Coordinates of C-alpha atoms in Angstrom, one line a residue:
Chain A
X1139 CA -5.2 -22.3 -12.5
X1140 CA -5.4 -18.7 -12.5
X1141 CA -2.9 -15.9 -11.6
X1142 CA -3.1 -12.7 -9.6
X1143 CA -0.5 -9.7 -10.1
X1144 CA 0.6 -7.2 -7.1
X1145 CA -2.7 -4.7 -8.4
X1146 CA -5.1 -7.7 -7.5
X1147 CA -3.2 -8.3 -3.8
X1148 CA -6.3 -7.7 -1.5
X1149 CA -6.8 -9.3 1.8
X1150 CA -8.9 -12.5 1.6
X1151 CA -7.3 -13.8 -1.5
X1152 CA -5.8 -17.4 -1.4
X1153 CA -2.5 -17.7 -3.5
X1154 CA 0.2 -20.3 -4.0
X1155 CA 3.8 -19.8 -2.0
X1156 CA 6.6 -21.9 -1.9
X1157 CA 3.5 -24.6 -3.1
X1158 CA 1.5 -24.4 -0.1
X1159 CA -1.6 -22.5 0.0
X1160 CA -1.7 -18.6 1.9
X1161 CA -4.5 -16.1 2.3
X1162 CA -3.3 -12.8 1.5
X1163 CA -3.4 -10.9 5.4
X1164 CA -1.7 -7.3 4.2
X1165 CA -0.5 -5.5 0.8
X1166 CA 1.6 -2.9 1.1
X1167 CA 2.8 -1.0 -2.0
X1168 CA 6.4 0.9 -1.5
X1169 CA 7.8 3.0 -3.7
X1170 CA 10.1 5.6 -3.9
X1171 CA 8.8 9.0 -5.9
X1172 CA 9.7 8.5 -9.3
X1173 CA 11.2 4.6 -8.5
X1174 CA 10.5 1.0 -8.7
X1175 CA 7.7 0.2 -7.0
X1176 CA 7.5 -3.0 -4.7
X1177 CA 4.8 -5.1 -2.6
X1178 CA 5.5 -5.9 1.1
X1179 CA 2.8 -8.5 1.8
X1180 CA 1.7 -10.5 4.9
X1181 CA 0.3 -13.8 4.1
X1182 CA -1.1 -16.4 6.4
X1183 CA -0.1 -19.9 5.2
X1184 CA -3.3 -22.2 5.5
X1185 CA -1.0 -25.5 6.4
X1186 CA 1.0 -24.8 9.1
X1187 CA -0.7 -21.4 10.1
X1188 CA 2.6 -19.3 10.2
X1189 CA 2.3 -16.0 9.4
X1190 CA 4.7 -14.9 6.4
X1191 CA 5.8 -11.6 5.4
X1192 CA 7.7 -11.4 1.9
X1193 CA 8.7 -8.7 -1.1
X1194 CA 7.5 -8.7 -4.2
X1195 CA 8.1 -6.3 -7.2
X1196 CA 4.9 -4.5 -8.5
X1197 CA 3.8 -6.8 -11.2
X1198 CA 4.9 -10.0 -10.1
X1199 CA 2.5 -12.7 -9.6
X1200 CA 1.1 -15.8 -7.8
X1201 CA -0.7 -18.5 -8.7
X1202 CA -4.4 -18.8 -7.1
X1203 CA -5.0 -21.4 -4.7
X1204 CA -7.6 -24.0 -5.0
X1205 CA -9.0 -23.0 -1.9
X1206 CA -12.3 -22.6 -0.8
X1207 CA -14.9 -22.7 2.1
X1208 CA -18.7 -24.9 2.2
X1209 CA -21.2 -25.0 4.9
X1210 CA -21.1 -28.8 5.8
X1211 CA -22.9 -30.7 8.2
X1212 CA -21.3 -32.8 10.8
X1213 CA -22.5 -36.2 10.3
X1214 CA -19.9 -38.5 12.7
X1215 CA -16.4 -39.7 13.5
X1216 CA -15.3 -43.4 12.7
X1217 CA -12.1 -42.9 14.9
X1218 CA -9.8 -42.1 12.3
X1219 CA -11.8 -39.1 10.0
X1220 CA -14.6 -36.3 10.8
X1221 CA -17.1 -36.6 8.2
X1222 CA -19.2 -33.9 6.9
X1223 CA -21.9 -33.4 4.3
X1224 CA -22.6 -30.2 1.9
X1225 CA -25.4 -28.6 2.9
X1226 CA -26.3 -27.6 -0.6
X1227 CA -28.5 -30.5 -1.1
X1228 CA -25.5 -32.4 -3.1
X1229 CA -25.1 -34.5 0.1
X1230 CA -21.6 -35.1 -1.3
X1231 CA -19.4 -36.0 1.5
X1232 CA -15.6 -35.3 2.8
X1233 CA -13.9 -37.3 5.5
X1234 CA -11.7 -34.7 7.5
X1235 CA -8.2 -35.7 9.3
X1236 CA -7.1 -34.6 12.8
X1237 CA -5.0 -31.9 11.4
X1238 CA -7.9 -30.7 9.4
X1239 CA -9.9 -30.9 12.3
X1240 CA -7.8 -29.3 14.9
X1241 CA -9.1 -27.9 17.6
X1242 CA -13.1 -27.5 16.6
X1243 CA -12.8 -31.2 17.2
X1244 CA -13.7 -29.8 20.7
X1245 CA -16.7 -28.0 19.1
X1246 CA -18.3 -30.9 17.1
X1247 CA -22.1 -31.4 17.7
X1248 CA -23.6 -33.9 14.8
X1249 CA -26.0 -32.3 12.5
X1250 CA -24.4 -28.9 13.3
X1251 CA -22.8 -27.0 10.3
X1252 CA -19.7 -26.0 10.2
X1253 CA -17.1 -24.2 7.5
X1254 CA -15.0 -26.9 5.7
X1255 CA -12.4 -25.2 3.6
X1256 CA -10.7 -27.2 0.8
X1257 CA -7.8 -27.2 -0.6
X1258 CA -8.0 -29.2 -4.3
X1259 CA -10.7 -30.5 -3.2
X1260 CA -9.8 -32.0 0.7
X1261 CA -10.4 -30.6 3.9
X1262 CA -7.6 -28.2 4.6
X1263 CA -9.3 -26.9 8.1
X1264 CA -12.3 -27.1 9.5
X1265 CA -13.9 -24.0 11.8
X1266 CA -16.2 -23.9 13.9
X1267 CA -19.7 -20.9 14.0
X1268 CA -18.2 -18.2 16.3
X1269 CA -21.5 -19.3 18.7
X1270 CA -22.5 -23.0 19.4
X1271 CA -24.9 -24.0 21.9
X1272 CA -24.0 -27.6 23.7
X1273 CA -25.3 -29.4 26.8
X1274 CA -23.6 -29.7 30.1
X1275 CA -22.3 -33.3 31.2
X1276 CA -20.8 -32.7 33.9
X1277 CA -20.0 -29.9 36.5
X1278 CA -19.6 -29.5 40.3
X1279 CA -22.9 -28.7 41.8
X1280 CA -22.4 -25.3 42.5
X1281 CA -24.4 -23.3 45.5
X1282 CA -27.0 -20.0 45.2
X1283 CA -24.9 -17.5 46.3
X1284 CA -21.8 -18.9 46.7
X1285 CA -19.0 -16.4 45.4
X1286 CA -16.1 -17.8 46.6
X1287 CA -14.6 -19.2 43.7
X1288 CA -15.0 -15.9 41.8
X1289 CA -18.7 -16.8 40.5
X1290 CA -17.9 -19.5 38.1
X1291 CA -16.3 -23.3 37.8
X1292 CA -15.1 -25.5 34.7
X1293 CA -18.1 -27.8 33.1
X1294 CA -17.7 -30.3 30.8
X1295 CA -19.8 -30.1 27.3
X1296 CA -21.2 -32.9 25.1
X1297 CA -18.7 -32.5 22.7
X1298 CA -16.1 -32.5 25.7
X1299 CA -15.0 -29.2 25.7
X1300 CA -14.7 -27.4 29.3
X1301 CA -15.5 -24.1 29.5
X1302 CA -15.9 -21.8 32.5
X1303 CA -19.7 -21.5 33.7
X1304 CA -21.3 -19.4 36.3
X1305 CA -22.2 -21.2 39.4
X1306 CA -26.2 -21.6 39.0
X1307 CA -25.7 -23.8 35.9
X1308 CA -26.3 -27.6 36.0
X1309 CA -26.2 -30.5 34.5
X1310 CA -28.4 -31.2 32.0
X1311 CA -28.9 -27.1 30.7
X1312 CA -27.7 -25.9 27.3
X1313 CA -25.4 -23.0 27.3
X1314 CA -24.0 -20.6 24.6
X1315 CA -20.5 -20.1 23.9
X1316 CA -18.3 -18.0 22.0
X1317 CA -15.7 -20.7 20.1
X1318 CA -13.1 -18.0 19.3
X1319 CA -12.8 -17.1 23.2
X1320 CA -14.2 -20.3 24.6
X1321 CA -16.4 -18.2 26.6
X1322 CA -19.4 -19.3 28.4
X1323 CA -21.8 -16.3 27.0
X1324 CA -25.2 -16.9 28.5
X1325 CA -27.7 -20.0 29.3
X1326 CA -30.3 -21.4 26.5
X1327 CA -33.6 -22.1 27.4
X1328 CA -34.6 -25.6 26.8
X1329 CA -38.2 -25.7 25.0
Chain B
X1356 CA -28.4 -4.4 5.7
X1357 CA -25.4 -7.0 4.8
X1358 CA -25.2 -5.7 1.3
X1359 CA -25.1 -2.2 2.0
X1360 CA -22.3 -0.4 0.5
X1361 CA -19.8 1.4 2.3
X1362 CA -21.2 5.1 1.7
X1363 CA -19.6 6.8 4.2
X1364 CA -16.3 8.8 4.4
X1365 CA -13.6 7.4 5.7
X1366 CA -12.0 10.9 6.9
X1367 CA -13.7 12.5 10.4
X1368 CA -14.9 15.9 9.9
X1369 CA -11.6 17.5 11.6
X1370 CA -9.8 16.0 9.0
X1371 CA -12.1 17.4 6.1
X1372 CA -11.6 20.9 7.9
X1373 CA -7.7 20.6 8.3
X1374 CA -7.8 19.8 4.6
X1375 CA -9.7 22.8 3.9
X1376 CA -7.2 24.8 6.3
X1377 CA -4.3 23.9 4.6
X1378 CA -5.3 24.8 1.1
X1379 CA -6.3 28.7 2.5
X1380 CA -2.4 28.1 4.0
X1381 CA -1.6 27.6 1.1
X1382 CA -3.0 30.0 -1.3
X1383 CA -2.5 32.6 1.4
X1384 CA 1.8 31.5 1.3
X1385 CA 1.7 31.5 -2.5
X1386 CA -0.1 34.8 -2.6
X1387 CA 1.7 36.4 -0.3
X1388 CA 4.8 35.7 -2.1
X1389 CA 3.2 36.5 -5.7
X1390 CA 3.2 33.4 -7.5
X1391 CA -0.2 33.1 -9.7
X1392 CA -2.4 30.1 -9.1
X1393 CA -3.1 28.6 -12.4
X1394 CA -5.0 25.6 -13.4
X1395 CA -4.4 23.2 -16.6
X1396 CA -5.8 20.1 -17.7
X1397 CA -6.6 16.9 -15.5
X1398 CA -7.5 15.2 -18.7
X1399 CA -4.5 15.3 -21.6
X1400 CA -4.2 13.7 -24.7
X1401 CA -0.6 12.6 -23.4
X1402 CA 1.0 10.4 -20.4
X1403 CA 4.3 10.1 -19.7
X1404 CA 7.1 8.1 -20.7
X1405 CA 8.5 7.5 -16.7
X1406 CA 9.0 3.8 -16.8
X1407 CA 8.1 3.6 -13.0
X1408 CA 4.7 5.6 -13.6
X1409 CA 1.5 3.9 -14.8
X1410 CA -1.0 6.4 -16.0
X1411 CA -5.0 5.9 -16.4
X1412 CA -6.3 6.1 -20.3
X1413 CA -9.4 7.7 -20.8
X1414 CA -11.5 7.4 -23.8
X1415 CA -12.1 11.0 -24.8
X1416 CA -14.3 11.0 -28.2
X1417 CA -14.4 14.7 -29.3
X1418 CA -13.9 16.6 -32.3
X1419 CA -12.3 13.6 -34.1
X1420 CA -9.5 13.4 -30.5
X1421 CA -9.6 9.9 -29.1
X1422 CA -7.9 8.3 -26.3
X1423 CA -6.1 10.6 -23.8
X1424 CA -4.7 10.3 -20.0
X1425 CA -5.3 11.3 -16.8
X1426 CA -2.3 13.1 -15.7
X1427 CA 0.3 11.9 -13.7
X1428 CA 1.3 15.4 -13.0
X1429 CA 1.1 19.0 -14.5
X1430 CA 4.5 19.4 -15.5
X1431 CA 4.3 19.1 -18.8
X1432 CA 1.4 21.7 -19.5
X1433 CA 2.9 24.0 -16.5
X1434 CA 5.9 24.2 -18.2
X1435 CA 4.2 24.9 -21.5
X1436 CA 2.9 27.9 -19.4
X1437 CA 6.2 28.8 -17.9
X1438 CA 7.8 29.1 -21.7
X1439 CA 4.8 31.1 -23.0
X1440 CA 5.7 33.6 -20.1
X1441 CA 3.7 33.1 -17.2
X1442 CA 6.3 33.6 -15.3
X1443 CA 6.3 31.4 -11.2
X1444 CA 3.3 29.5 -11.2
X1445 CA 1.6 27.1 -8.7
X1446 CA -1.1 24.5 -8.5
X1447 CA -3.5 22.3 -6.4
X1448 CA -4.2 20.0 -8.7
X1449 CA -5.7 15.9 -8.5
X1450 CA -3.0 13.5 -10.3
X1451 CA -3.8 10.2 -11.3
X1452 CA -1.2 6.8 -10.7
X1453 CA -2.6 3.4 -11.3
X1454 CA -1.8 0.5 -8.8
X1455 CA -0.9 2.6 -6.8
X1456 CA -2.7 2.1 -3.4
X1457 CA -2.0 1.3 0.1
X1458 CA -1.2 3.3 3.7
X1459 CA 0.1 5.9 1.9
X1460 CA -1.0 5.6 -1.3
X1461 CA -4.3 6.3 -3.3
X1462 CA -4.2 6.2 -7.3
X1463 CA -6.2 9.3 -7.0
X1464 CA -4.2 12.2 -4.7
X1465 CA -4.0 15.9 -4.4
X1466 CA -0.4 17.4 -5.7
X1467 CA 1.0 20.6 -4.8
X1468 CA 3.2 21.8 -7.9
X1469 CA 5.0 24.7 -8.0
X1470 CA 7.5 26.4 -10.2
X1471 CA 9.8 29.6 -9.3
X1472 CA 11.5 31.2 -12.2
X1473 CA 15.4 32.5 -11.5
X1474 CA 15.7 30.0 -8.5
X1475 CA 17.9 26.6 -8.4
X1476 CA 17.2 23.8 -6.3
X1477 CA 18.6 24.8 -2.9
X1478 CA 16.9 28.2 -3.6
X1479 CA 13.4 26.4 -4.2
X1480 CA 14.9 23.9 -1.2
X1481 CA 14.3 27.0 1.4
X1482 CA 10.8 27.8 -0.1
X1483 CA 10.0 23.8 0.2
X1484 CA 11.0 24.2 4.2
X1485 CA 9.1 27.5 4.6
X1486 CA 5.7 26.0 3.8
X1487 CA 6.2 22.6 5.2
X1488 CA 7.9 24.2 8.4
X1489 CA 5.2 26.7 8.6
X1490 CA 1.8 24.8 8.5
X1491 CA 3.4 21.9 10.2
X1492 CA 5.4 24.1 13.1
X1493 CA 8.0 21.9 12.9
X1494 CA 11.8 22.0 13.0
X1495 CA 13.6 23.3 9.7
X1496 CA 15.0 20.0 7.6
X1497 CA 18.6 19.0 7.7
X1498 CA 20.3 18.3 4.4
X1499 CA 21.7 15.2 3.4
X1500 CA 22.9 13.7 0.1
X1501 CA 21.3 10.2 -1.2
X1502 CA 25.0 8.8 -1.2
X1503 CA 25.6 9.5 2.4
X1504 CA 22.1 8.3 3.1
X1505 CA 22.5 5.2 1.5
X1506 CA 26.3 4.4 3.1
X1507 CA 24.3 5.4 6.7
X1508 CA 21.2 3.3 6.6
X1509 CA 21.6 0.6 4.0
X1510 CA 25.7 0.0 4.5
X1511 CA 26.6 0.5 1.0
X1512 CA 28.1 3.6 -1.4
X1513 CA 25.6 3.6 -4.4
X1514 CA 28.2 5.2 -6.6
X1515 CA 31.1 2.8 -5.8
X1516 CA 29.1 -0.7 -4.7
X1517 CA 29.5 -3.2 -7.7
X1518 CA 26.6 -5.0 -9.3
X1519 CA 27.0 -8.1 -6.9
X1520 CA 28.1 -6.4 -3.5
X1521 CA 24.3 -4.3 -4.5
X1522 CA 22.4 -7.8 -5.2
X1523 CA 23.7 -9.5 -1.9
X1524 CA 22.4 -6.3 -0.2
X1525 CA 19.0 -7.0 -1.6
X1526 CA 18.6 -10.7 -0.6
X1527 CA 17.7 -9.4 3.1
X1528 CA 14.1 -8.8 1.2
X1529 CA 14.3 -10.7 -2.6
X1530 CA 14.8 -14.0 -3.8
X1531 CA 17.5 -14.6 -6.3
X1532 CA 15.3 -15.1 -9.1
X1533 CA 13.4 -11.7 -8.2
X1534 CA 16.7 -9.8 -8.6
X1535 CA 17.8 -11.7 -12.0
X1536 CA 15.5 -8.7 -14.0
X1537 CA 16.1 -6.1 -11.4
X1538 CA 18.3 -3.2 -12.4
X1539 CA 20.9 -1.2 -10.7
X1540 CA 18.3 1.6 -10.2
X1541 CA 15.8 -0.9 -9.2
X1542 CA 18.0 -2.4 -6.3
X1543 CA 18.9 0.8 -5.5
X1544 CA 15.1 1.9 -4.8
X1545 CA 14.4 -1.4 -3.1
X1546 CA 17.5 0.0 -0.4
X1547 CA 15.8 3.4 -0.5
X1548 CA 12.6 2.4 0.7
X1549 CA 13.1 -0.3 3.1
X1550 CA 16.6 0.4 5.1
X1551 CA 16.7 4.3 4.0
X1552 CA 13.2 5.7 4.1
X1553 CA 11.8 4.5 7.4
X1554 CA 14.7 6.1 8.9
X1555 CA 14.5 9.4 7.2
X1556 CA 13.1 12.4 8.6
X1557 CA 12.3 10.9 12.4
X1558 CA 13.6 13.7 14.6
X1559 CA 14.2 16.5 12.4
X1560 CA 12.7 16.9 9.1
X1561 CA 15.1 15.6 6.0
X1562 CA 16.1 16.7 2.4
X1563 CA 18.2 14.4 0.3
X1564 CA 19.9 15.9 -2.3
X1565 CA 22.5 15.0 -5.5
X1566 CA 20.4 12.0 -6.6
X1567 CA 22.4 9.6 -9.0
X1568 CA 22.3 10.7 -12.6
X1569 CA 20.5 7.7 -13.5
X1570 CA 17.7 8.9 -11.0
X1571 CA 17.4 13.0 -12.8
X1572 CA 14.1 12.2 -14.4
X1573 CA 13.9 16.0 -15.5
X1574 CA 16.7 17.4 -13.8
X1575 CA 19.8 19.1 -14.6
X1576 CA 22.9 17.0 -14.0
X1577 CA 26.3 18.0 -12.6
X1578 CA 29.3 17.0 -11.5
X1579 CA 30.1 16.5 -7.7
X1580 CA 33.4 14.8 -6.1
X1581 CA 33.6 13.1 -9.5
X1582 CA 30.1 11.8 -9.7
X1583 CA 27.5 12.8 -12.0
X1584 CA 24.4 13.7 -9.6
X1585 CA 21.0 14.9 -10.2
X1586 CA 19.8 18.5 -9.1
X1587 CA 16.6 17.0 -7.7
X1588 CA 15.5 16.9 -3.4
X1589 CA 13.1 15.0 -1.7
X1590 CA 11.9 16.2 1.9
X1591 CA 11.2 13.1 4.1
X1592 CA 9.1 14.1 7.5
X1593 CA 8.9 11.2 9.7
X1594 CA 9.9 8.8 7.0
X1595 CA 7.0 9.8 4.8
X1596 CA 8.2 11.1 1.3
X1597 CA 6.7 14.4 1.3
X1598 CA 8.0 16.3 -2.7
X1599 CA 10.4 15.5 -5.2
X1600 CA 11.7 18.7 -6.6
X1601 CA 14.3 19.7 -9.5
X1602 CA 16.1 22.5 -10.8
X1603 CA 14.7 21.7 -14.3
X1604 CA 16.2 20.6 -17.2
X1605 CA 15.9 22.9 -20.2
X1606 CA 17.5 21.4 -23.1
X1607 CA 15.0 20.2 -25.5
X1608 CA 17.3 17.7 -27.6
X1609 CA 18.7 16.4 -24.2
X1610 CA 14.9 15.9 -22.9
X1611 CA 13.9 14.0 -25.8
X1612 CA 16.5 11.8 -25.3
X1613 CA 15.9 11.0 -22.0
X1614 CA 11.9 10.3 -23.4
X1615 CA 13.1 7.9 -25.3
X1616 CA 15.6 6.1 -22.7
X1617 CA 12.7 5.8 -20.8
X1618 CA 10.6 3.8 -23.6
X1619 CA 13.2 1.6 -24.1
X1620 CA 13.1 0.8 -20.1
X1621 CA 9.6 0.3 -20.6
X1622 CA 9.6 -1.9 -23.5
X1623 CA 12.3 -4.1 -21.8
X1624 CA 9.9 -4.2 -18.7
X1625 CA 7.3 -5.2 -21.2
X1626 CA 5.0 -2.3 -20.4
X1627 CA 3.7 -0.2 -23.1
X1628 CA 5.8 2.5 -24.9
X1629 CA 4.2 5.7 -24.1
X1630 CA 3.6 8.9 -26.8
X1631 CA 5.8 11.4 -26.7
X1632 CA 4.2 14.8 -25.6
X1633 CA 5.6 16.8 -28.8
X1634 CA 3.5 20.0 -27.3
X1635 CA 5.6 19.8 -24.4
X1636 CA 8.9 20.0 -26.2
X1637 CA 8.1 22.5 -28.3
X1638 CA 7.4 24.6 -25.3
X1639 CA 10.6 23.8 -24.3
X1640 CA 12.2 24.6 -28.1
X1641 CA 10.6 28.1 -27.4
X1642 CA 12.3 28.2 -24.4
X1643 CA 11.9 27.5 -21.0
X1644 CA 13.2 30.2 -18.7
X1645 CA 15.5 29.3 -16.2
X1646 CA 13.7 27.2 -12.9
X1647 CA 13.2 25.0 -10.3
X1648 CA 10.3 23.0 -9.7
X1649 CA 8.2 20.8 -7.1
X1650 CA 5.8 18.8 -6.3
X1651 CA 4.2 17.7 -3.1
X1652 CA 1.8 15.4 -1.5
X1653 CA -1.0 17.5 -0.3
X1654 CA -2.5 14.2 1.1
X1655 CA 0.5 13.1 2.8
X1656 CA 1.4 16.5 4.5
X1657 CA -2.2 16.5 6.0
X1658 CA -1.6 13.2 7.5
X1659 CA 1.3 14.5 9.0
X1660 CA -0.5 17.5 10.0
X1661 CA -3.2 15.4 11.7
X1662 CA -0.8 12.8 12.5
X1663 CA -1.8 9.5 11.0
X1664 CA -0.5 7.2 9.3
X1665 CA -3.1 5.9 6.9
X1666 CA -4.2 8.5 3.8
X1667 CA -7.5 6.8 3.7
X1668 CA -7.8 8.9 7.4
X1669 CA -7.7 12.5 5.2
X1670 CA -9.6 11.6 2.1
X1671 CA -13.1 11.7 2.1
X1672 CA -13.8 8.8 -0.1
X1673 CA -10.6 6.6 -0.9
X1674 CA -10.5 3.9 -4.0
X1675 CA -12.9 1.1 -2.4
X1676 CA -15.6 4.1 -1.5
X1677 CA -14.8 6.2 -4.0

């Protein structure tokens, strides 16, 4: 596997620390005048999410990670894994686990696509678009006009998640929502 | 519309006319006081040997001269000027560093050098504060040697701290194994900028003086309380490292030893051994005339002056525009 040096630190890239796999967040070169120059670099690692901060001297190097991120298509759950499909026409497939899957599990819609990253080849994390548009299963039938729960209440999605929708919305109608937020953003037309 | 390059600058148009401000500032100071404005190559056929300092080749293809380097700095042909008689000299000039980029960093930048014949460093040291202090209106600096500095903000005497007491210091930010090839001036700097520098400078501006010998790069070395220092200052405004000055060395066999200490630094770092500048010491030969010298971070002082803390907020187009 390839090698990056300090000079090739850029946010984005995906590196080897302590063997697990990190995107580079922030590079930071410090040096004094005439002196040694060194790197303080934040890292997120990609396993267990933590962000890292850690020195390097200028012209040290990590290894590159094997990691990297497909548009796949959500094909079903057996219980136990996710399973998704490239999109490129391969129709290769990958079987996500609950840690890959995380919280987008909330988010899944079959035959949606969604960004798989893998690490040496398995899913490492899977994330949802920042907009998905699901149907309403279930929410209290709220009245016109009726503002005394501040204008909205919780309804439940198809994929289960419950986001916060204004009262005029019922069962049955598609809206958008922001996964990064969970925000309800606005109702979908049905055609 | 997704593929469209970033073609716009990154500095607002107040910065761009601060920038322009400060360089009538400072050819108004420099003039006023009667030091010429001079200009000498950006492109030179030699880097520098400074073990620390990466310069960027260029492939110049003229009149049977190949190769060449951006400069670093324009001390070397300055100083040619200053033996041939020019007598105090000064210059905006761009410098070139390679891997050198971040908040405060840009391997491109605009130096300030200046050189006063007759003066030493705490002379120059006054000069330093009156153009800072003046386009900044802010306080005059304190003075404070690098061995008090270093025994107030990172807990240890760099003169007296032995090899191991120095490495345990440095495990609060490196591994073991990163300190194995790390030498004494190496630690040293690694103190310096992370428990020294952010600390330097933030209420009243800063000077620290009497560098270790090991840290004179082209300064004159004395004796002070029994320790060989370094007649070099650094100004540090609001933890930012402003200029490095020196009352300069003059002896040409004692320079060309110190060239060649540095090579052997950089062939043990494995980075390449750079030409000596043999124009440059036969200025010096000639003689250089007695003087102190400095050089300052044009950028850096603007970002002070507008008060940010990223240079890419005072140049117009930094490295990934540019």
């Amino acid at each position: 596997m390839a090698s990056y040096s300090t000079n090739e630190f850029r946010g984005g890239l995906k590196v080897l620390l302590d063997g697990d796999p990190c995107i580079i967040l922030e590079n930071e070169i410090v040096k004094p005048g005439k002196g040694q120059a060194f790197n303080r670099v934040k890292l997120r690692n990609l396993m267990t999410n933590r962000v890292w901060e850690r020195t390097f001297k200028s012209g040290e190097s990590l290894e590159a990670a094997d990691v990297m991120d497909h548009d796949m298509e959500y094909l079903y759950t057996d219980g136990e894994f996710w399973h998704f499909m490239l999109t490129d026409g391969s129709f290769e497939q990958y079987a996500a686990d609950a840690k890959a899957v995380g919280d987008t599990v909330k988010w899944l819609k079959e035959q949606d696509v969604y960004t798989v990253t893998l690490y040496n080849g398995a899913p490492l994390t899977v994330t949802p678009p920042n907009f998905v548009e699901l149907e309403v299963v279930e929410t209290d039938p709220g009245m016109k006009g009726d503002t005394a729960q501040g204008g909205s209440k919780p309804a439940t999605l198809s994929t289960g998640a419950v986001v916060n929708v204004p009262l005029f919305i019922t069962i049955g109608e598609v809206v958008k929502v922001d996964t990064r937020s969970g925000e309800y953003m606005n109702r979908v037309k049905n055609n | 519309m997704k593929n469209q390059p970033d073609w716009q600058p990154t500095a607002s148009r107040a910065a761009l006319k601060s920038r322009a401000q400060q360089s009538a500032f400072v050819r108004g100071f420099f003039a006023q006081r009667n030091v010429l404005e001079v200009e000498t190559p950006v492109l030179g056929r030699c880097g520098v040997t400074e073990p620390n300092l990466d310069g960027i080749s260029a492939q110049i293809d003229a009149r049977g001269i190949k190769g060449g380097w951006l400069q670093t700095s324009p001390e070397y042909h300055m100083k040619r000027l200053l033996a041939a008689g020019s007598g105090s000299i000064y210059q905006i000039s761009k410098v070139f560093r390679n891997g050198e980029r971040g908040s405060r960093h840009n391997p491109e930048f605009s130096m300030l050098e200046w050189y006063r014949t007759g003066f030493d460093d705490t002379a120059l040291m006054e000069e330093v504060a009156d153009l800072a202090c003046g386009w900044l209106q802010c306080p005059r600096p304190k003075t404070t040697s690098y061995r008090q500095a270093m025994i107030t903000w990172a807990g240890i005497d760099p003169f007296a701290v032995t090899e191991n007491d120095l490495r345990q210091r440095c495990r609060e930010w490196l591994e073991p194994e990163q300190l194995q090839d790390l030498s004494r001036d190496g630690c040293l700097d690694l103190l310096m900028s992370f428990a020294v520098e952010p600390n330097l400078g933030t209420e009243t501006p800063v000077f620290i003086t009497q560098y270790p010998a090991s840290q004179a790069s082209l300064a004159r070395i004395s004796s002070v309380d029994g320790f060989d220092v370094a007649h070099r200052f650094e100004l540090y405004i609001d933890g930012l490292e402003l200029c490095n000055g020196y009352w300069e060395l003059t002896n040409p066999d004692e320079q060309r030893a110190r060239f060649e200490a540095d090579n052997r630094l950089r062939k043990a770092a494995g980075k390449p051994e750079m030409e000596i500048d043999e124009a440059f010491l036969a200025a010096l030969e000639e003689g250089l005339p007695e003087c102190s010298g400095v050089a300052l971070g044009l950028d850096r002082l603007l970002m002070l002056k507008t008060g940010t803390r990223d240079i890419s907020d005072v140049l117009a187009f930094p490295l990934e525009r540019a």
